XYZ file of C-alpha atoms in Angstrom:
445
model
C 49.576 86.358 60.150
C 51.826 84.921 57.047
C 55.278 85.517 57.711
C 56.007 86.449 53.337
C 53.874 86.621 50.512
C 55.134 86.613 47.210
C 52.477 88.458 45.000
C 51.428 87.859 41.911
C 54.718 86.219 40.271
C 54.224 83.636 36.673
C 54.222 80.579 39.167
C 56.125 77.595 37.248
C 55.552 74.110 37.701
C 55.957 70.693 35.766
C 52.481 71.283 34.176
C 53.012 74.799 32.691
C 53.183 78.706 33.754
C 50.232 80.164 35.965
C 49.644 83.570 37.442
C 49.158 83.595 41.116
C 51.224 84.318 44.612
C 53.370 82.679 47.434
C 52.431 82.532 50.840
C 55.251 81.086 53.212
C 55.071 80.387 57.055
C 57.845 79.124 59.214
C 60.215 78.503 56.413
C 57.538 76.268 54.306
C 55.322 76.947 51.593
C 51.661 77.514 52.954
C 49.836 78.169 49.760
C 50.548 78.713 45.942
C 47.893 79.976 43.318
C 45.674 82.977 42.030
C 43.873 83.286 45.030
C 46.497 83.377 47.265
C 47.121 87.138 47.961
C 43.323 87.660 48.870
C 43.738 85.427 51.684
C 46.901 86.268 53.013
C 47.333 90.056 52.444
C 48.506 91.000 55.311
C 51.343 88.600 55.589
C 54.908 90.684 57.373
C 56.453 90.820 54.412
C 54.953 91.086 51.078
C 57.263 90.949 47.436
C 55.269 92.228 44.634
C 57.099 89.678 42.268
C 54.677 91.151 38.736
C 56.407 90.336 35.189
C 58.867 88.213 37.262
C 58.920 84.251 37.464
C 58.565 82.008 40.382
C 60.725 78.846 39.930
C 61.477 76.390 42.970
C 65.191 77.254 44.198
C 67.721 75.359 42.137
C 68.770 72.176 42.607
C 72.550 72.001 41.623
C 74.084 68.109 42.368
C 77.282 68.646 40.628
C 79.986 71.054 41.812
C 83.471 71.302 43.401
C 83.719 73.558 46.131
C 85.340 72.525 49.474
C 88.815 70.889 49.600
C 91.280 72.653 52.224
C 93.650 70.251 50.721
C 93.128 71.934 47.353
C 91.724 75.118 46.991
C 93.353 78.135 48.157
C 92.909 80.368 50.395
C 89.349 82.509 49.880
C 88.312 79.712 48.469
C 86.283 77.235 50.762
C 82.347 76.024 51.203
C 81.186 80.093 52.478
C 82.397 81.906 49.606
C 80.996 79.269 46.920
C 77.454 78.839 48.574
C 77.479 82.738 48.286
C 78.150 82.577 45.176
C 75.563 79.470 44.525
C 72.580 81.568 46.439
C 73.810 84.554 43.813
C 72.917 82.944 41.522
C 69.497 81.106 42.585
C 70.901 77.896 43.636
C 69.149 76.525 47.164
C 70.369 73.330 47.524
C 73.712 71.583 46.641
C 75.059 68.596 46.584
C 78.884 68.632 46.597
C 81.535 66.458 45.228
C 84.772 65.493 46.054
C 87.686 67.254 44.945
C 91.850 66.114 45.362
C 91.152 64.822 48.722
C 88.993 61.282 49.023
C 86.173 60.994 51.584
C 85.587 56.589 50.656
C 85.547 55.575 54.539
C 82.859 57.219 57.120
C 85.106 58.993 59.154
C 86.346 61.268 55.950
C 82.383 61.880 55.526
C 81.821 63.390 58.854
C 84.828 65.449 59.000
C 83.852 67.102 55.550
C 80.326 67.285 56.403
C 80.562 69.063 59.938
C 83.318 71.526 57.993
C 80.973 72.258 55.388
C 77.970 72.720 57.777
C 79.865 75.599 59.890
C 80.205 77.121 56.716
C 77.359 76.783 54.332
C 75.040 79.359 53.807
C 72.329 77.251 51.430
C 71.122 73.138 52.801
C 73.670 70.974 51.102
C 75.009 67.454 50.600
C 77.798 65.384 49.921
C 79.081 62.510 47.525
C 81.125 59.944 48.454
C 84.763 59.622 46.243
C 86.928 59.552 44.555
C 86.826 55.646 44.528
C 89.705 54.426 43.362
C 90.078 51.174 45.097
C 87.367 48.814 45.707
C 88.007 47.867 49.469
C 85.509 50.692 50.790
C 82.818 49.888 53.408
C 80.010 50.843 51.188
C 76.809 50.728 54.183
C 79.238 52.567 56.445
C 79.456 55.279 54.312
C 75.852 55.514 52.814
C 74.901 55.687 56.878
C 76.638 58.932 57.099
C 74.199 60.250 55.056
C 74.872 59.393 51.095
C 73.443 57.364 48.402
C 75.686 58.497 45.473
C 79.608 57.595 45.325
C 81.544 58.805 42.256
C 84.712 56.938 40.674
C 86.534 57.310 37.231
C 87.926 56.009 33.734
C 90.456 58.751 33.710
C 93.351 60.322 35.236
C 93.958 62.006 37.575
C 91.240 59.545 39.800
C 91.847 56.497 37.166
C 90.077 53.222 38.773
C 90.626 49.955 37.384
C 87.329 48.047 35.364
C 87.652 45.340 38.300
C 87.379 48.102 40.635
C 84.631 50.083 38.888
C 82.626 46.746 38.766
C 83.174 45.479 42.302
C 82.375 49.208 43.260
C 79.076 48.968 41.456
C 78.443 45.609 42.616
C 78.433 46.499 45.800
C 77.055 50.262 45.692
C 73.965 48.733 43.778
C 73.073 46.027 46.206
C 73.176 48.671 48.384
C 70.441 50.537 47.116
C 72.328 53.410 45.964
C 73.984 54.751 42.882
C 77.536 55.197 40.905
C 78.708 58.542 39.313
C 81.312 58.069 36.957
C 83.541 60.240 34.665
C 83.514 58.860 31.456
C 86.696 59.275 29.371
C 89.040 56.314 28.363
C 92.041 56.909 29.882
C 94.113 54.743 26.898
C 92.841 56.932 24.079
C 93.287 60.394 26.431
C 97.134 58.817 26.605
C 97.593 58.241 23.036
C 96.372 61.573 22.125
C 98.326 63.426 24.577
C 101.741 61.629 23.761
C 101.515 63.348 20.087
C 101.329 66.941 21.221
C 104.722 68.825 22.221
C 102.855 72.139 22.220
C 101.699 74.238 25.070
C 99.081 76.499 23.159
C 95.337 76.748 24.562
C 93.944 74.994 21.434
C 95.763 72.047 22.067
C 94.124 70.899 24.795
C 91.167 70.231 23.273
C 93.108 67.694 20.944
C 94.364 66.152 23.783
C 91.147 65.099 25.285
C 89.154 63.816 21.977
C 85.384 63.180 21.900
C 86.429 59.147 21.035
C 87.667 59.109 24.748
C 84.056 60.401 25.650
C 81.953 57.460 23.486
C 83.942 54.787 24.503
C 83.503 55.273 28.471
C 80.592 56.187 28.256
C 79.394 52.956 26.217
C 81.473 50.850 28.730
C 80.197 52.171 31.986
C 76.461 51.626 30.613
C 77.157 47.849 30.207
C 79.211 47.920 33.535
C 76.172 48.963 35.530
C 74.063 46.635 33.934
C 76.075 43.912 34.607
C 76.568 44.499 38.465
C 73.363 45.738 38.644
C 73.571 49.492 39.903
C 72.172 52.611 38.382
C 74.369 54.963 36.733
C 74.658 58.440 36.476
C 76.861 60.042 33.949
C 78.691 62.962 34.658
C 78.746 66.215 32.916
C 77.572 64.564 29.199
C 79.789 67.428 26.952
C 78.661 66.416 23.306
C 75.508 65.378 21.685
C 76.919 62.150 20.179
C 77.685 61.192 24.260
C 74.114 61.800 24.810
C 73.153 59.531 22.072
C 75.374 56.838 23.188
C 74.245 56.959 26.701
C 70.525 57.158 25.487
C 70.703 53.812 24.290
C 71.255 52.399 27.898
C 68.584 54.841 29.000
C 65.922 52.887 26.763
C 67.211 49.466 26.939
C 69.012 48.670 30.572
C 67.839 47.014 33.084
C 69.001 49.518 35.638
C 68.316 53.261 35.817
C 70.782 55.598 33.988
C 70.656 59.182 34.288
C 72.302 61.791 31.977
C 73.738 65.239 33.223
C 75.265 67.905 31.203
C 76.638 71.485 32.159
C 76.357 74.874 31.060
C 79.514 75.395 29.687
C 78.933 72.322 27.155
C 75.856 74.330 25.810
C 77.267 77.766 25.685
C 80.999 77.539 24.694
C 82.559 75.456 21.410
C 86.216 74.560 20.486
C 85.998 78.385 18.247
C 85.731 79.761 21.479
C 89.132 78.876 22.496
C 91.186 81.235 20.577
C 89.079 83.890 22.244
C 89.020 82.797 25.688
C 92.053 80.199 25.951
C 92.861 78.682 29.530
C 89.406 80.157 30.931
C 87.700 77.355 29.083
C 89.754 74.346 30.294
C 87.382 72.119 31.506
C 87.463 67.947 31.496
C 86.049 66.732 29.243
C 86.833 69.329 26.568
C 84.512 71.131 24.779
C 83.310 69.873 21.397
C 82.630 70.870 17.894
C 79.732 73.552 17.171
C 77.975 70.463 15.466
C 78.259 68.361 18.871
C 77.196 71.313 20.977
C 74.138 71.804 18.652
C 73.523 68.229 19.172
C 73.834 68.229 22.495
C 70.927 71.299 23.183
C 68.555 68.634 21.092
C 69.553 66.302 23.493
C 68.208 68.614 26.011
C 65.635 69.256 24.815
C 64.555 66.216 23.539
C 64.596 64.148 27.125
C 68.158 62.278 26.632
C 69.899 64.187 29.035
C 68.297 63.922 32.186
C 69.298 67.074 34.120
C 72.034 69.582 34.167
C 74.276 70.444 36.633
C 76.776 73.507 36.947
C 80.427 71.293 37.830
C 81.148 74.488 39.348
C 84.736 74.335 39.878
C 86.746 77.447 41.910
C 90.038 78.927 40.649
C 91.622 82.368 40.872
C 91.932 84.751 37.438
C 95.733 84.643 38.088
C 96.051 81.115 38.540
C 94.193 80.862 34.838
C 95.845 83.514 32.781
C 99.146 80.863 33.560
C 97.703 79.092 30.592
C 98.134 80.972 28.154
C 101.727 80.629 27.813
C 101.417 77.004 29.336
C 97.808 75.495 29.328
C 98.898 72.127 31.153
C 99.735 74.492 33.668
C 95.871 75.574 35.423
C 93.766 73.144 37.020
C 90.371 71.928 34.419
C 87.549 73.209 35.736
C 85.189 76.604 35.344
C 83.094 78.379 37.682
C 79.556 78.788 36.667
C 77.159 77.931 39.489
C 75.970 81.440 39.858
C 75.414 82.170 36.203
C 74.119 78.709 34.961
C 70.629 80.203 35.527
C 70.775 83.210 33.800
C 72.292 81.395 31.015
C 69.688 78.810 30.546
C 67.069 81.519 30.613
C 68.781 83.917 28.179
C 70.061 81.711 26.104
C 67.703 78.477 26.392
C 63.895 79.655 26.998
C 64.271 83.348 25.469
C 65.905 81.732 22.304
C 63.213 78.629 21.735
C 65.267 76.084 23.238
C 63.777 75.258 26.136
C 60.175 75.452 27.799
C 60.111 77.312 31.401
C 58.271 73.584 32.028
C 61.295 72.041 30.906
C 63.861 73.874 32.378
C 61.601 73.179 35.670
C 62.087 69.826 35.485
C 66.225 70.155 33.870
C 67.459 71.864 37.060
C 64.565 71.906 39.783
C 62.867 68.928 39.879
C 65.002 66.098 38.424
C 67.760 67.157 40.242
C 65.752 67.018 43.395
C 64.835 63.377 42.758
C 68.050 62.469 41.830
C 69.431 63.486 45.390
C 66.553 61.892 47.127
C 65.231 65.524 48.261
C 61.614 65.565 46.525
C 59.719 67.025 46.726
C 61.129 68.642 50.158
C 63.011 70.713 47.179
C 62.865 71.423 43.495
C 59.145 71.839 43.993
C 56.872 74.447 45.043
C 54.084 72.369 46.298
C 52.458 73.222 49.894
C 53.911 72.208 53.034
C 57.235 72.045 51.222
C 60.447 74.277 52.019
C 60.199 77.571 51.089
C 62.797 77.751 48.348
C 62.046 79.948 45.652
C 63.996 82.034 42.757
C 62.463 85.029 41.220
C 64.072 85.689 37.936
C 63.023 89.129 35.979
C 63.844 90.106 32.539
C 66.723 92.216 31.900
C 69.060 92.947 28.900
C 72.325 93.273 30.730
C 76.555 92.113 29.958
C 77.975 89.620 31.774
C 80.965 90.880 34.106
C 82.852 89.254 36.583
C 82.511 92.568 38.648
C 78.634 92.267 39.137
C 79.066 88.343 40.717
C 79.553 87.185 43.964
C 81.755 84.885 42.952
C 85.556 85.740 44.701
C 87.959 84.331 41.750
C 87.397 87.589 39.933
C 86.580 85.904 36.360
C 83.842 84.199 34.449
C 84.073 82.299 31.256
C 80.747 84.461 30.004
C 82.466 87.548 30.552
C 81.035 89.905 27.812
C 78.578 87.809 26.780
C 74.773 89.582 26.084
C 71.593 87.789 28.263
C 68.242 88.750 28.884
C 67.645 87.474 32.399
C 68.041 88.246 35.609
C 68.067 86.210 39.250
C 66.259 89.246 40.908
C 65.559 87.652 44.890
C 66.354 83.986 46.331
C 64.757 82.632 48.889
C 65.425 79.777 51.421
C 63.792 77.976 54.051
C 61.420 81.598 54.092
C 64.384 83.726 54.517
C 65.106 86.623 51.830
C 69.090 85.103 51.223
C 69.745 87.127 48.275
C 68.911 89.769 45.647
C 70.604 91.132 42.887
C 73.616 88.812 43.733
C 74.540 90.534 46.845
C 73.688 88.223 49.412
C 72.310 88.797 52.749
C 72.966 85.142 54.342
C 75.643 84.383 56.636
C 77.553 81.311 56.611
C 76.007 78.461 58.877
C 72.651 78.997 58.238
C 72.688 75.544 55.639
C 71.986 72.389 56.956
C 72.967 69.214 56.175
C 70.680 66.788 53.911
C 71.401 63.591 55.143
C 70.263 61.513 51.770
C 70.711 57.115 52.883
């Protein structure tokens, strides 16, 4: 006897949307199709999933969620996987935060932390590199291929450094995530702005910052020979300028961009103010419209939430002082909903597309396919069903503990309705049923 069947769901894949049903067995997926539910009717459990999609559990390989040096208290690895199975998300891959795991003993410690505490399979970058004098093998050994470094404060690594880090990251076999903003132009910027006003930061970060790292890093990892990946992409013209590298280098370079660089625009910030400080800073409506071409067009590779923690009280500081809050928004349990509502029920996106934009790519990306972002047989059993619904986004109805989202008010049309992982029914309706531990480390060399 099948341990679940999930019956007759809209089944999406890379090649399109099919009817058809589920049937998991010890954690993996046994079968997927329109015959399915014949065969295994009598499975334990059975989900009538009708009028709801099936996609493969999301694949999220940007967010911030674990720093005891950092975050406060409340705030830690349990209560943001919550929050990430909430929302749909299976499978993470984490980044660093203030504290820097660059040598192999940092990599353990935060990996055994995070696997007493994670409730969804998970895995870990390597960062912030600011020097080059890291033992790159040692690290990768622990169980990474992906180490991130920056052109920016407060992380700032020298060119030398971001080259010799390359160098030796490519001949590695593995890759270099960078955040691209010039750090001289973010300084000249900043140095003509005396005013503390939420608007202002968005001057003090300008899209020329974006463009010019962005350009430099691309002929950086060409010439030391190491893929890049491009963190969180937040204007169409950045997507253009890193598309050029995409079609010409002679290494692999990968685009990502994040929900909040779709959804929000600098008109939003009179509005919303310090609960839409983010690095970079969001862009013009024309550079936001650009950027959902760029999505939908195949420049930007993936996207990825950049889920970052912080309490509503810490945030509302910024309204009288907006250098006061950390940069950062929380969003990994709503970036779903929001690409549904707002990409695929508005004509933006295909269900095929988003497939591939935050299931599959990801997946390959973190070396994981198609073990996830897939729904393919013998695979784990890591599946979102997502319904539609007409509903308002609070910060009441989340998981999420900080007790504020950035989309608060805002008007969508779907749903995450149940999430499974590994087989196991982890969460529905975004109360979640998992307990902390039950993730596992994805060891990625």
């Amino acid at each position: 006897m099948t341990d679940r069947l999930i019956e007759d769901a809209r089944i999406v894949s890379a090649t399109g949307v099919r009817a058809g049903s589920i049937a998991i067995d010890d954690g993996q997926i046994r079968a997927v199709g329109p015959n399915v539910a014949s065969e295994y009717g009598d499975a334990t459990d059975v989900i009538d999933a009708a009028g709801k999609i099936a996609l493969p559990g999301i694949v999220d390989i940007h967010n911030h969620m674990h720093d005891q040096n950092l975050f406060p208290d409340g705030i830690d690895f349990a209560s943001q996987t919550a929050s990430a199975a909430a929302g749909g998300v299976t499978t993470v891959v984490e980044l660093p935060t203030q504290s820097p795991i660059t040598s192999p003993d940092a990599f353990r410690k935060k990996r055994d932390e995070c696997a007493e505490l994670a409730h969804i399979d998970f895995g870990l970058v390597a960062g912030n590199v600011e020097e080059a004098d890291i033992d790159v093998e040692a690290i990768m050994a622990e169980g990474t291929r992906d180490f991130k470094t920056f052109t920016a404060e407060p992380y700032l690594a020298s060119d030398e450094t971001i080259v010799s880090l390359m160098e030796a990251v490519g001949n590695a076999g593995g890759k270099v995530r960078v955040h691209c903003e010039t750090q001289g132009i973010l300084d000249h910027a900043r140095a003509s702005i005396d005013e503390t006003t939420p608007d202002v930061y968005m001057e003090s970060r300008p899209l020329e910052a974006e463009l010019d790292a962005i350009n430099r890093m691309g002929w950086f990892a060409e010439y030391a020979g190491c893929p890049l990946h491009v963190v969180h992409v937040s204007s169409g013209s950045g997507a253009r300028e890193g598309g050029r590298f995409k079609s010409r280098s002679n290494v692999p370079v990968t685009l990502e961009t994040c929900p909040h660089y779709l959804a929000f625009s600098t008109e939003d910030v009179e509005e919303k103010g310090p609960f839409l400080k983010v690095n970079p800073s969001l862009k013009s409506p024309a550079e936001v419209d650009r950027l959902w071409d760029a999505v939908r067009d195949g420049t930007i590779d993936l996207i990825a939430s950049e889920h970052f923690p912080t309490y509503r009280e810490d945030r509302e500081r910024g309204w009288e002082n907006i250098w006061e809050p950390y940069a950062g928004l929380p969003s990994i349990e709503t970036m779903l909903e929001f690409l549904v509502s707002a990409g695929v029920h508005e004509d933006r996106l295909s269900w095929t597309r988003l497939h591939e934009l935050v299931c599959s790519r990801p997946a390959r990306e973190a070396g994981i396919y198609p073990r996830k972002g897939s729904l393919q047989e013998g695979t784990d059993a890591d599946i979102v069903l997502v319904r539609e619904d007409q509903f308002t986004v609070s910060a009441d109805d989340l998981q999420y503990v900080g007790g504020w989202t950035p989309y608060e008010g805002r008007e969508w049309s779907a749903r995450v309705d149940t999430v499974i992982a590994n087989g196991d029914v982890i969460a529905s309706d975004h109360e979640v049923r998992s307990s902390p531990g039950r993730g596992e480390f994805l060891s990625r060399p």
